[in-house]
Amino acid sequence: METLSALFVFWREQAGKLGEQTLQHIGLTAGSLLLGVLLGVPLGLLLSRRPRWAPAVLGLAGVLQTVPSIALLGFLIPLLGIGPKPAIFALFLYSLLPIIRNTLAGIQGVPPAVVEAARGLGLTDAQVLRQVELPLALPVLMAGIRTATVINVGVATLAAYVAAGGLGEFIFGGIALNNPVMILAGALPAAGLALAFDALLGGVQRLSTRRLGQVGTALLVVLPLLGALYLLPRATGKLLAGFSPEFVGRADGLPSLTKTYGLRRLPSVVLAPALVYEAARHADVDVIDGYSTDGRIRAYDLRVLRDDRRVFPPYYAVPVVRPALLLQHPELAPVLARLNGLISDSAMTNLNYRADYLHQDPKAIAEAYLRRRGLWRAPRAAAPGAPVVRLGSKIFAEQYILIEMYAALIRGYTDLAVQTKTGLGGTTICFEALRTGAIDLYPEYTGTGLLVLLQPTPAVVDSLGGQPAAVLGYVRREFRRRYQLEWLAPLGFNNTYALLMRQRQARQLGIASVSDLGHFLRQ
Amino acid sequence: MPDSLPPVIRVSSLSKRFGAHAVVREVSFELAAGHTLVLLGPSGCGKTTLLKMLNRLIEPDAGTVEINDQDVRHQRPEALRRGMGYVIQQVGLLPHYTVAENVAVVPRLLGQAPAAIAERTTALLARLHLPPARYAGQYPHQLSGGQQQRVGLARALAADPPIVLLDEPFGALDPITRASIRREFRELEELRRKTVVLVTHDVTEAFELADQILLLDAGQVQQLGTPRELLFRPANDFVRRFFAAERLALQLRTLTLGDVFPDNTRQASGASFTTSTTVNEALEALTTGDQAAASFTMAQLMAAFGDALQREEDAWKR
């Protein structure tokens, strides 16, 4: 009940967006379906005349059908970029198999005697096709179109991953935020659309052959019109933003950003987190969300817009340890402290760039950095039976690099042995590993500790005001109290949400901070 | 019917192979206007292939087909077919057309006026015992097999083509329907004037309908002649064996009162009989109690029939 009322509240608040997404969804489905019919039906007819080609063509269409939709979109992006083109093309490919197959089956299902009699009476081949075969194949053909339609309504939700809009925007935002209301807000209308189309075409299928012919013709007129829904003029502005679903949906993401900075007239598209950087790089969009230490910021020459009004919560990286470790090995504390405040945002961005973009080994990156900062010492020969320090990390490059730095320092400065457990998955897995003593230390971010692990009331979050020191103080206190775990000192960089623009464009427009951006948009 | 008229259909040395299999080999025949030719033979003997080469549904490998002295290869197949009625065993009515629309297919293709087509359709359906008021608007699936075949026949006749091709038209019907439709067919005024080529494997049907029979085996002509010639003057063993099982029935249907009572025309032409009444028909009349009408008894008839068979046999031996 609560979910339901929350759902209606969400729909009411986002009514404009819901309408737009629904129209886009219908447009994507109809447009791709039209292409599918225009190519699939003639192809099916051709196969009915050349049955020997049928296994090859149907096999190929079948293989296309089995390619996971996300993978298919991934293949298409290098070829077609982002936006409606890859989405419609992918949907078109998915609709081909049922349409070709049912056209062929429909024609093959026409009784041979009827065709022979028609030919024997003196109908030309074209007349046989138009007056006999097509009308009789139409019920089966329509069943194929119906199947393709329902498939496409479902798959079109993925269009949201390539900035093509549709109801998937809510769904993926909801998934990213683990927000069931938001998922339902997109999934229910999508399911409703599928059911509506299915019922509509199911009704059409039951018509007499003659009426079916008229409806089929009407369909060829209606489909382009529905497809054109996609092209309805949408809000335009000086800049176009491309945001990941999570950013659009979460309270400390776009909504609070818009409120605080007055980012009006910034039309945006939603796309897969993995694609936002690419989209900015290729100038498909101008403003994106990202993480302030991502390697691609350097690789693609992007600029982080300064969050001068502190909308994004601080995500300072801090090693979290089990206090017992420091009590047993007092020599460790000063060694770990050597990284305190050492790594700046741009330094971490650089290191990530080497890992993510140059594909260097995290261990080599860590060593090279320590050498540069004069911290490198060759590892001491480990004494047999030396106590082992177990370091954990989540599965992304930044954490791997940090862990390797700590490992190198411990080996170089102490007689302790080190075991790294990289790739412990997400936040909760690392946290539980630390709590249960499976690991002794892992790097965590203050914002994550606050919002994901502690989950205080909004009032508490507001009271902290996004002040880095206040947030760190709160999580440190609460972790001691609740879990008997210790947050050490920050490493220096803040891997938080950021708005990014292409360096060149930002320079030309004189935009360095989010305030500048808001100002520019309001001009 | 005078045989001196030029033939409507002339087939010369027609051959067709499917792969390595020779289906039709060097078949030739001529058919005069208004005559009915039955292509007879066991399954797979090539009779259907031969029929389909007449309207170019199958193109021959060698030989020619001339219709009214014109080589069919010089005509557009569609134009050729619109001038020839075509009926097949499975009927092949267009399932999405009503009965009337099915009948009207060819006249519409020929661009005839709708009013004329409607009139013709109504007349044909009436003549084929399908009251138009009831059946014109029905769809094929609402009809029985026999009714469907009647519609098929009406469709073939709708544009009044001078030639009608029939491929086992009664093959799919039950024996009772089959016999009644065949009788209607024989008595149909529409068909009497037409040149008909009919394919069947049913010997009785062939004898009932044919002016000429072309007996085929393995794609080759075994004998071409009147039913009487095939029955009493078989060209080879195959022909003889082909009719062996039904010989007596065929003889009864073939010999007429004129044949069995050659010297006594008065006796032959009883009140309800003529010289062209078959022995079979006379027997049926006698057994159903129409004794009074006949000037002979059943015993007299059978004796005369035996004598007639003997005479035919002797003539053949000489």
JSON list of C-alpha atoms in Angstrom, two decimals, chain B residues 97-234:
[
{"chain": "B", "resi": 97, "resn": "TYR", "atom": "CA", "xyz": [-13.77, -15.39, -51.22]},
{"chain": "B", "resi": 98, "resn": "THR", "atom": "CA", "xyz": [-17.50, -16.11, -51.12]},
{"chain": "B", "resi": 99, "resn": "VAL", "atom": "CA", "xyz": [-18.98, -18.66, -53.49]},
{"chain": "B", "resi": 100, "resn": "ALA", "atom": "CA", "xyz": [-20.08, -15.90, -55.85]},
{"chain": "B", "resi": 101, "resn": "GLU", "atom": "CA", "xyz": [-16.68, -14.23, -55.74]},
{"chain": "B", "resi": 102, "resn": "ASN", "atom": "CA", "xyz": [-14.96, -17.52, -56.45]},
{"chain": "B", "resi": 103, "resn": "VAL", "atom": "CA", "xyz": [-17.14, -18.08, -59.49]},
{"chain": "B", "resi": 104, "resn": "ALA", "atom": "CA", "xyz": [-16.46, -14.52, -60.66]},
{"chain": "B", "resi": 105, "resn": "VAL", "atom": "CA", "xyz": [-12.66, -14.75, -60.55]},
{"chain": "B", "resi": 106, "resn": "VAL", "atom": "CA", "xyz": [-11.99, -15.32, -64.22]},
{"chain": "B", "resi": 107, "resn": "PRO", "atom": "CA", "xyz": [-14.67, -12.99, -65.63]},
{"chain": "B", "resi": 108, "resn": "ARG", "atom": "CA", "xyz": [-13.24, -10.29, -63.35]},
{"chain": "B", "resi": 109, "resn": "LEU", "atom": "CA", "xyz": [-9.73, -10.98, -64.60]},
{"chain": "B", "resi": 110, "resn": "LEU", "atom": "CA", "xyz": [-11.10, -10.61, -68.11]},
{"chain": "B", "resi": 111, "resn": "GLY", "atom": "CA", "xyz": [-12.61, -7.27, -67.15]},
{"chain": "B", "resi": 112, "resn": "GLN", "atom": "CA", "xyz": [-16.23, -8.16, -67.73]},
{"chain": "B", "resi": 113, "resn": "ALA", "atom": "CA", "xyz": [-18.95, -5.84, -66.51]},
{"chain": "B", "resi": 114, "resn": "PRO", "atom": "CA", "xyz": [-20.02, -6.49, -62.89]},
{"chain": "B", "resi": 115, "resn": "ALA", "atom": "CA", "xyz": [-23.67, -6.76, -63.82]},
{"chain": "B", "resi": 116, "resn": "ALA", "atom": "CA", "xyz": [-22.95, -9.35, -66.48]},
{"chain": "B", "resi": 117, "resn": "ILE", "atom": "CA", "xyz": [-20.73, -11.28, -64.07]},
{"chain": "B", "resi": 118, "resn": "ALA", "atom": "CA", "xyz": [-23.44, -11.28, -61.40]},
{"chain": "B", "resi": 119, "resn": "GLU", "atom": "CA", "xyz": [-26.03, -12.51, -63.84]},
{"chain": "B", "resi": 120, "resn": "ARG", "atom": "CA", "xyz": [-23.77, -15.25, -65.13]},
{"chain": "B", "resi": 121, "resn": "THR", "atom": "CA", "xyz": [-22.82, -16.34, -61.62]},
{"chain": "B", "resi": 122, "resn": "THR", "atom": "CA", "xyz": [-26.44, -16.59, -60.54]},
{"chain": "B", "resi": 123, "resn": "ALA", "atom": "CA", "xyz": [-27.38, -18.59, -63.61]},
{"chain": "B", "resi": 124, "resn": "LEU", "atom": "CA", "xyz": [-24.48, -21.01, -63.22]},
{"chain": "B", "resi": 125, "resn": "LEU", "atom": "CA", "xyz": [-25.06, -21.62, -59.53]},
{"chain": "B", "resi": 126, "resn": "ALA", "atom": "CA", "xyz": [-28.72, -22.28, -60.20]},
{"chain": "B", "resi": 127, "resn": "ARG", "atom": "CA", "xyz": [-27.89, -24.74, -62.94]},
{"chain": "B", "resi": 128, "resn": "LEU", "atom": "CA", "xyz": [-25.45, -26.56, -60.63]},
{"chain": "B", "resi": 129, "resn": "HIS", "atom": "CA", "xyz": [-28.14, -26.96, -57.95]},
{"chain": "B", "resi": 130, "resn": "LEU", "atom": "CA", "xyz": [-26.68, -24.35, -55.62]},
{"chain": "B", "resi": 131, "resn": "PRO", "atom": "CA", "xyz": [-29.58, -21.91, -55.16]},
{"chain": "B", "resi": 132, "resn": "PRO", "atom": "CA", "xyz": [-27.80, -18.54, -55.34]},
{"chain": "B", "resi": 133, "resn": "ALA", "atom": "CA", "xyz": [-29.99, -16.95, -52.70]},
{"chain": "B", "resi": 134, "resn": "ARG", "atom": "CA", "xyz": [-28.65, -19.43, -50.20]},
{"chain": "B", "resi": 135, "resn": "TYR", "atom": "CA", "xyz": [-25.15, -20.16, -51.40]},
{"chain": "B", "resi": 136, "resn": "ALA", "atom": "CA", "xyz": [-23.80, -17.09, -53.21]},
{"chain": "B", "resi": 137, "resn": "GLY", "atom": "CA", "xyz": [-22.73, -15.38, -49.99]},
{"chain": "B", "resi": 138, "resn": "GLN", "atom": "CA", "xyz": [-21.33, -18.43, -48.23]},
{"chain": "B", "resi": 139, "resn": "TYR", "atom": "CA", "xyz": [-17.67, -19.20, -47.82]},
{"chain": "B", "resi": 140, "resn": "PRO", "atom": "CA", "xyz": [-16.13, -22.44, -49.10]},
{"chain": "B", "resi": 141, "resn": "HIS", "atom": "CA", "xyz": [-15.63, -23.91, -45.63]},
{"chain": "B", "resi": 142, "resn": "GLN", "atom": "CA", "xyz": [-19.41, -23.78, -45.11]},
{"chain": "B", "resi": 143, "resn": "LEU", "atom": "CA", "xyz": [-20.00, -26.14, -48.05]},
{"chain": "B", "resi": 144, "resn": "SER", "atom": "CA", "xyz": [-19.85, -29.92, -48.34]},
{"chain": "B", "resi": 145, "resn": "GLY", "atom": "CA", "xyz": [-17.25, -31.54, -50.58]},
{"chain": "B", "resi": 146, "resn": "GLY", "atom": "CA", "xyz": [-19.74, -32.08, -53.36]},
{"chain": "B", "resi": 147, "resn": "GLN", "atom": "CA", "xyz": [-20.97, -28.51, -53.16]},
{"chain": "B", "resi": 148, "resn": "GLN", "atom": "CA", "xyz": [-17.40, -27.23, -53.26]},
{"chain": "B", "resi": 149, "resn": "GLN", "atom": "CA", "xyz": [-16.70, -29.25, -56.38]},
{"chain": "B", "resi": 150, "resn": "ARG", "atom": "CA", "xyz": [-19.83, -27.82, -58.01]},
{"chain": "B", "resi": 151, "resn": "VAL", "atom": "CA", "xyz": [-18.57, -24.32, -57.24]},
{"chain": "B", "resi": 152, "resn": "GLY", "atom": "CA", "xyz": [-15.21, -25.32, -58.68]},
{"chain": "B", "resi": 153, "resn": "LEU", "atom": "CA", "xyz": [-16.95, -26.42, -61.84]},
{"chain": "B", "resi": 154, "resn": "ALA", "atom": "CA", "xyz": [-18.99, -23.21, -61.97]},
{"chain": "B", "resi": 155, "resn": "ARG", "atom": "CA", "xyz": [-15.79, -21.23, -61.58]},
{"chain": "B", "resi": 156, "resn": "ALA", "atom": "CA", "xyz": [-14.20, -23.08, -64.47]},
{"chain": "B", "resi": 157, "resn": "LEU", "atom": "CA", "xyz": [-17.21, -22.43, -66.67]},
{"chain": "B", "resi": 158, "resn": "ALA", "atom": "CA", "xyz": [-17.89, -18.84, -65.62]},
{"chain": "B", "resi": 159, "resn": "ALA", "atom": "CA", "xyz": [-16.11, -17.17, -68.51]},
{"chain": "B", "resi": 160, "resn": "ASP", "atom": "CA", "xyz": [-17.57, -19.71, -70.94]},
{"chain": "B", "resi": 161, "resn": "PRO", "atom": "CA", "xyz": [-14.20, -21.04, -72.10]},
{"chain": "B", "resi": 162, "resn": "PRO", "atom": "CA", "xyz": [-14.27, -23.28, -75.18]},
{"chain": "B", "resi": 163, "resn": "ILE", "atom": "CA", "xyz": [-11.94, -25.77, -73.49]},
{"chain": "B", "resi": 164, "resn": "VAL", "atom": "CA", "xyz": [-12.22, -27.24, -70.00]},
{"chain": "B", "resi": 165, "resn": "LEU", "atom": "CA", "xyz": [-9.47, -29.21, -68.27]},
{"chain": "B", "resi": 166, "resn": "LEU", "atom": "CA", "xyz": [-10.44, -31.41, -65.33]},
{"chain": "B", "resi": 167, "resn": "ASP", "atom": "CA", "xyz": [-7.97, -33.21, -63.09]},
{"chain": "B", "resi": 168, "resn": "GLU", "atom": "CA", "xyz": [-9.75, -35.99, -61.18]},
{"chain": "B", "resi": 169, "resn": "PRO", "atom": "CA", "xyz": [-12.63, -33.63, -60.44]},
{"chain": "B", "resi": 170, "resn": "PHE", "atom": "CA", "xyz": [-14.63, -36.25, -58.54]},
{"chain": "B", "resi": 171, "resn": "GLY", "atom": "CA", "xyz": [-11.69, -37.98, -56.92]},
{"chain": "B", "resi": 172, "resn": "ALA", "atom": "CA", "xyz": [-12.19, -36.63, -53.42]},
{"chain": "B", "resi": 173, "resn": "LEU", "atom": "CA", "xyz": [-15.90, -37.33, -53.17]},
{"chain": "B", "resi": 174, "resn": "ASP", "atom": "CA", "xyz": [-17.71, -40.25, -51.55]},
{"chain": "B", "resi": 175, "resn": "PRO", "atom": "CA", "xyz": [-19.16, -42.82, -54.00]},
{"chain": "B", "resi": 176, "resn": "ILE", "atom": "CA", "xyz": [-22.75, -41.63, -53.74]},
{"chain": "B", "resi": 177, "resn": "THR", "atom": "CA", "xyz": [-21.99, -37.93, -54.20]},
{"chain": "B", "resi": 178, "resn": "ARG", "atom": "CA", "xyz": [-19.55, -38.91, -56.87]},
{"chain": "B", "resi": 179, "resn": "ALA", "atom": "CA", "xyz": [-22.12, -40.76, -58.93]},
{"chain": "B", "resi": 180, "resn": "SER", "atom": "CA", "xyz": [-24.71, -38.00, -58.63]},
{"chain": "B", "resi": 181, "resn": "ILE", "atom": "CA", "xyz": [-22.30, -35.20, -59.52]},
{"chain": "B", "resi": 182, "resn": "ARG", "atom": "CA", "xyz": [-21.00, -37.21, -62.44]},
{"chain": "B", "resi": 183, "resn": "ARG", "atom": "CA", "xyz": [-24.53, -37.57, -63.72]},
{"chain": "B", "resi": 184, "resn": "GLU", "atom": "CA", "xyz": [-25.16, -33.84, -63.37]},
{"chain": "B", "resi": 185, "resn": "PHE", "atom": "CA", "xyz": [-21.87, -33.23, -65.05]},
{"chain": "B", "resi": 186, "resn": "ARG", "atom": "CA", "xyz": [-22.78, -35.43, -67.98]},
{"chain": "B", "resi": 187, "resn": "GLU", "atom": "CA", "xyz": [-26.12, -33.79, -68.39]},
{"chain": "B", "resi": 188, "resn": "LEU", "atom": "CA", "xyz": [-24.85, -30.25, -68.00]},
{"chain": "B", "resi": 189, "resn": "GLU", "atom": "CA", "xyz": [-25.73, -28.40, -71.15]},
{"chain": "B", "resi": 190, "resn": "GLU", "atom": "CA", "xyz": [-22.79, -26.03, -70.56]},
{"chain": "B", "resi": 191, "resn": "LEU", "atom": "CA", "xyz": [-20.30, -28.85, -70.96]},
{"chain": "B", "resi": 192, "resn": "ARG", "atom": "CA", "xyz": [-21.80, -30.60, -73.97]},
{"chain": "B", "resi": 193, "resn": "ARG", "atom": "CA", "xyz": [-20.61, -27.89, -76.32]},
{"chain": "B", "resi": 194, "resn": "LYS", "atom": "CA", "xyz": [-17.12, -27.77, -74.87]},
{"chain": "B", "resi": 195, "resn": "THR", "atom": "CA", "xyz": [-13.93, -29.52, -75.66]},
{"chain": "B", "resi": 196, "resn": "VAL", "atom": "CA", "xyz": [-13.06, -31.38, -72.47]},
{"chain": "B", "resi": 197, "resn": "VAL", "atom": "CA", "xyz": [-9.90, -33.10, -71.31]},
{"chain": "B", "resi": 198, "resn": "LEU", "atom": "CA", "xyz": [-10.45, -35.09, -68.13]},
{"chain": "B", "resi": 199, "resn": "VAL", "atom": "CA", "xyz": [-7.92, -36.97, -66.06]},
{"chain": "B", "resi": 200, "resn": "THR", "atom": "CA", "xyz": [-9.01, -39.98, -64.05]},
{"chain": "B", "resi": 201, "resn": "HIS", "atom": "CA", "xyz": [-7.87, -43.37, -62.87]},
{"chain": "B", "resi": 202, "resn": "ASP", "atom": "CA", "xyz": [-11.46, -44.56, -62.54]},
{"chain": "B", "resi": 203, "resn": "VAL", "atom": "CA", "xyz": [-12.34, -46.84, -65.46]},
{"chain": "B", "resi": 204, "resn": "THR", "atom": "CA", "xyz": [-16.10, -46.56, -65.00]},
{"chain": "B", "resi": 205, "resn": "GLU", "atom": "CA", "xyz": [-15.87, -42.79, -64.95]},
{"chain": "B", "resi": 206, "resn": "ALA", "atom": "CA", "xyz": [-13.79, -42.84, -68.11]},
{"chain": "B", "resi": 207, "resn": "PHE", "atom": "CA", "xyz": [-16.30, -45.01, -69.94]},
{"chain": "B", "resi": 208, "resn": "GLU", "atom": "CA", "xyz": [-19.21, -42.94, -68.78]},
{"chain": "B", "resi": 209, "resn": "LEU", "atom": "CA", "xyz": [-17.82, -39.60, -69.91]},
{"chain": "B", "resi": 210, "resn": "ALA", "atom": "CA", "xyz": [-15.34, -40.21, -72.73]},
{"chain": "B", "resi": 211, "resn": "ASP", "atom": "CA", "xyz": [-15.68, -39.81, -76.47]},
{"chain": "B", "resi": 212, "resn": "GLN", "atom": "CA", "xyz": [-12.02, -40.81, -76.63]},
{"chain": "B", "resi": 213, "resn": "ILE", "atom": "CA", "xyz": [-9.80, -42.46, -74.08]},
{"chain": "B", "resi": 214, "resn": "LEU", "atom": "CA", "xyz": [-6.04, -42.07, -73.98]},
{"chain": "B", "resi": 215, "resn": "LEU", "atom": "CA", "xyz": [-4.68, -44.90, -71.87]},
{"chain": "B", "resi": 216, "resn": "LEU", "atom": "CA", "xyz": [-1.25, -44.17, -70.46]},
{"chain": "B", "resi": 217, "resn": "ASP", "atom": "CA", "xyz": [1.29, -46.28, -68.65]},
{"chain": "B", "resi": 218, "resn": "ALA", "atom": "CA", "xyz": [4.70, -45.05, -67.48]},
{"chain": "B", "resi": 219, "resn": "GLY", "atom": "CA", "xyz": [4.33, -41.93, -69.57]},
{"chain": "B", "resi": 220, "resn": "GLN", "atom": "CA", "xyz": [3.67, -43.77, -72.81]},
{"chain": "B", "resi": 221, "resn": "VAL", "atom": "CA", "xyz": [0.47, -44.04, -74.81]},
{"chain": "B", "resi": 222, "resn": "GLN", "atom": "CA", "xyz": [-0.86, -47.60, -74.64]},
{"chain": "B", "resi": 223, "resn": "GLN", "atom": "CA", "xyz": [-3.91, -46.96, -76.73]},
{"chain": "B", "resi": 224, "resn": "LEU", "atom": "CA", "xyz": [-5.95, -44.03, -78.02]},
{"chain": "B", "resi": 225, "resn": "GLY", "atom": "CA", "xyz": [-9.50, -44.74, -79.10]},
{"chain": "B", "resi": 226, "resn": "THR", "atom": "CA", "xyz": [-13.17, -44.85, -78.24]},
{"chain": "B", "resi": 227, "resn": "PRO", "atom": "CA", "xyz": [-14.19, -46.76, -75.12]},
{"chain": "B", "resi": 228, "resn": "ARG", "atom": "CA", "xyz": [-15.54, -49.51, -77.35]},
{"chain": "B", "resi": 229, "resn": "GLU", "atom": "CA", "xyz": [-12.24, -49.81, -79.19]},
{"chain": "B", "resi": 230, "resn": "LEU", "atom": "CA", "xyz": [-10.28, -50.08, -75.97]},
{"chain": "B", "resi": 231, "resn": "LEU", "atom": "CA", "xyz": [-12.66, -52.69, -74.62]},
{"chain": "B", "resi": 232, "resn": "PHE", "atom": "CA", "xyz": [-13.07, -54.87, -77.66]},
{"chain": "B", "resi": 233, "resn": "ARG", "atom": "CA", "xyz": [-9.88, -54.12, -79.62]},
{"chain": "B", "resi": 234, "resn": "PRO", "atom": "CA", "xyz": [-7.17, -53.82, -76.94]}
]
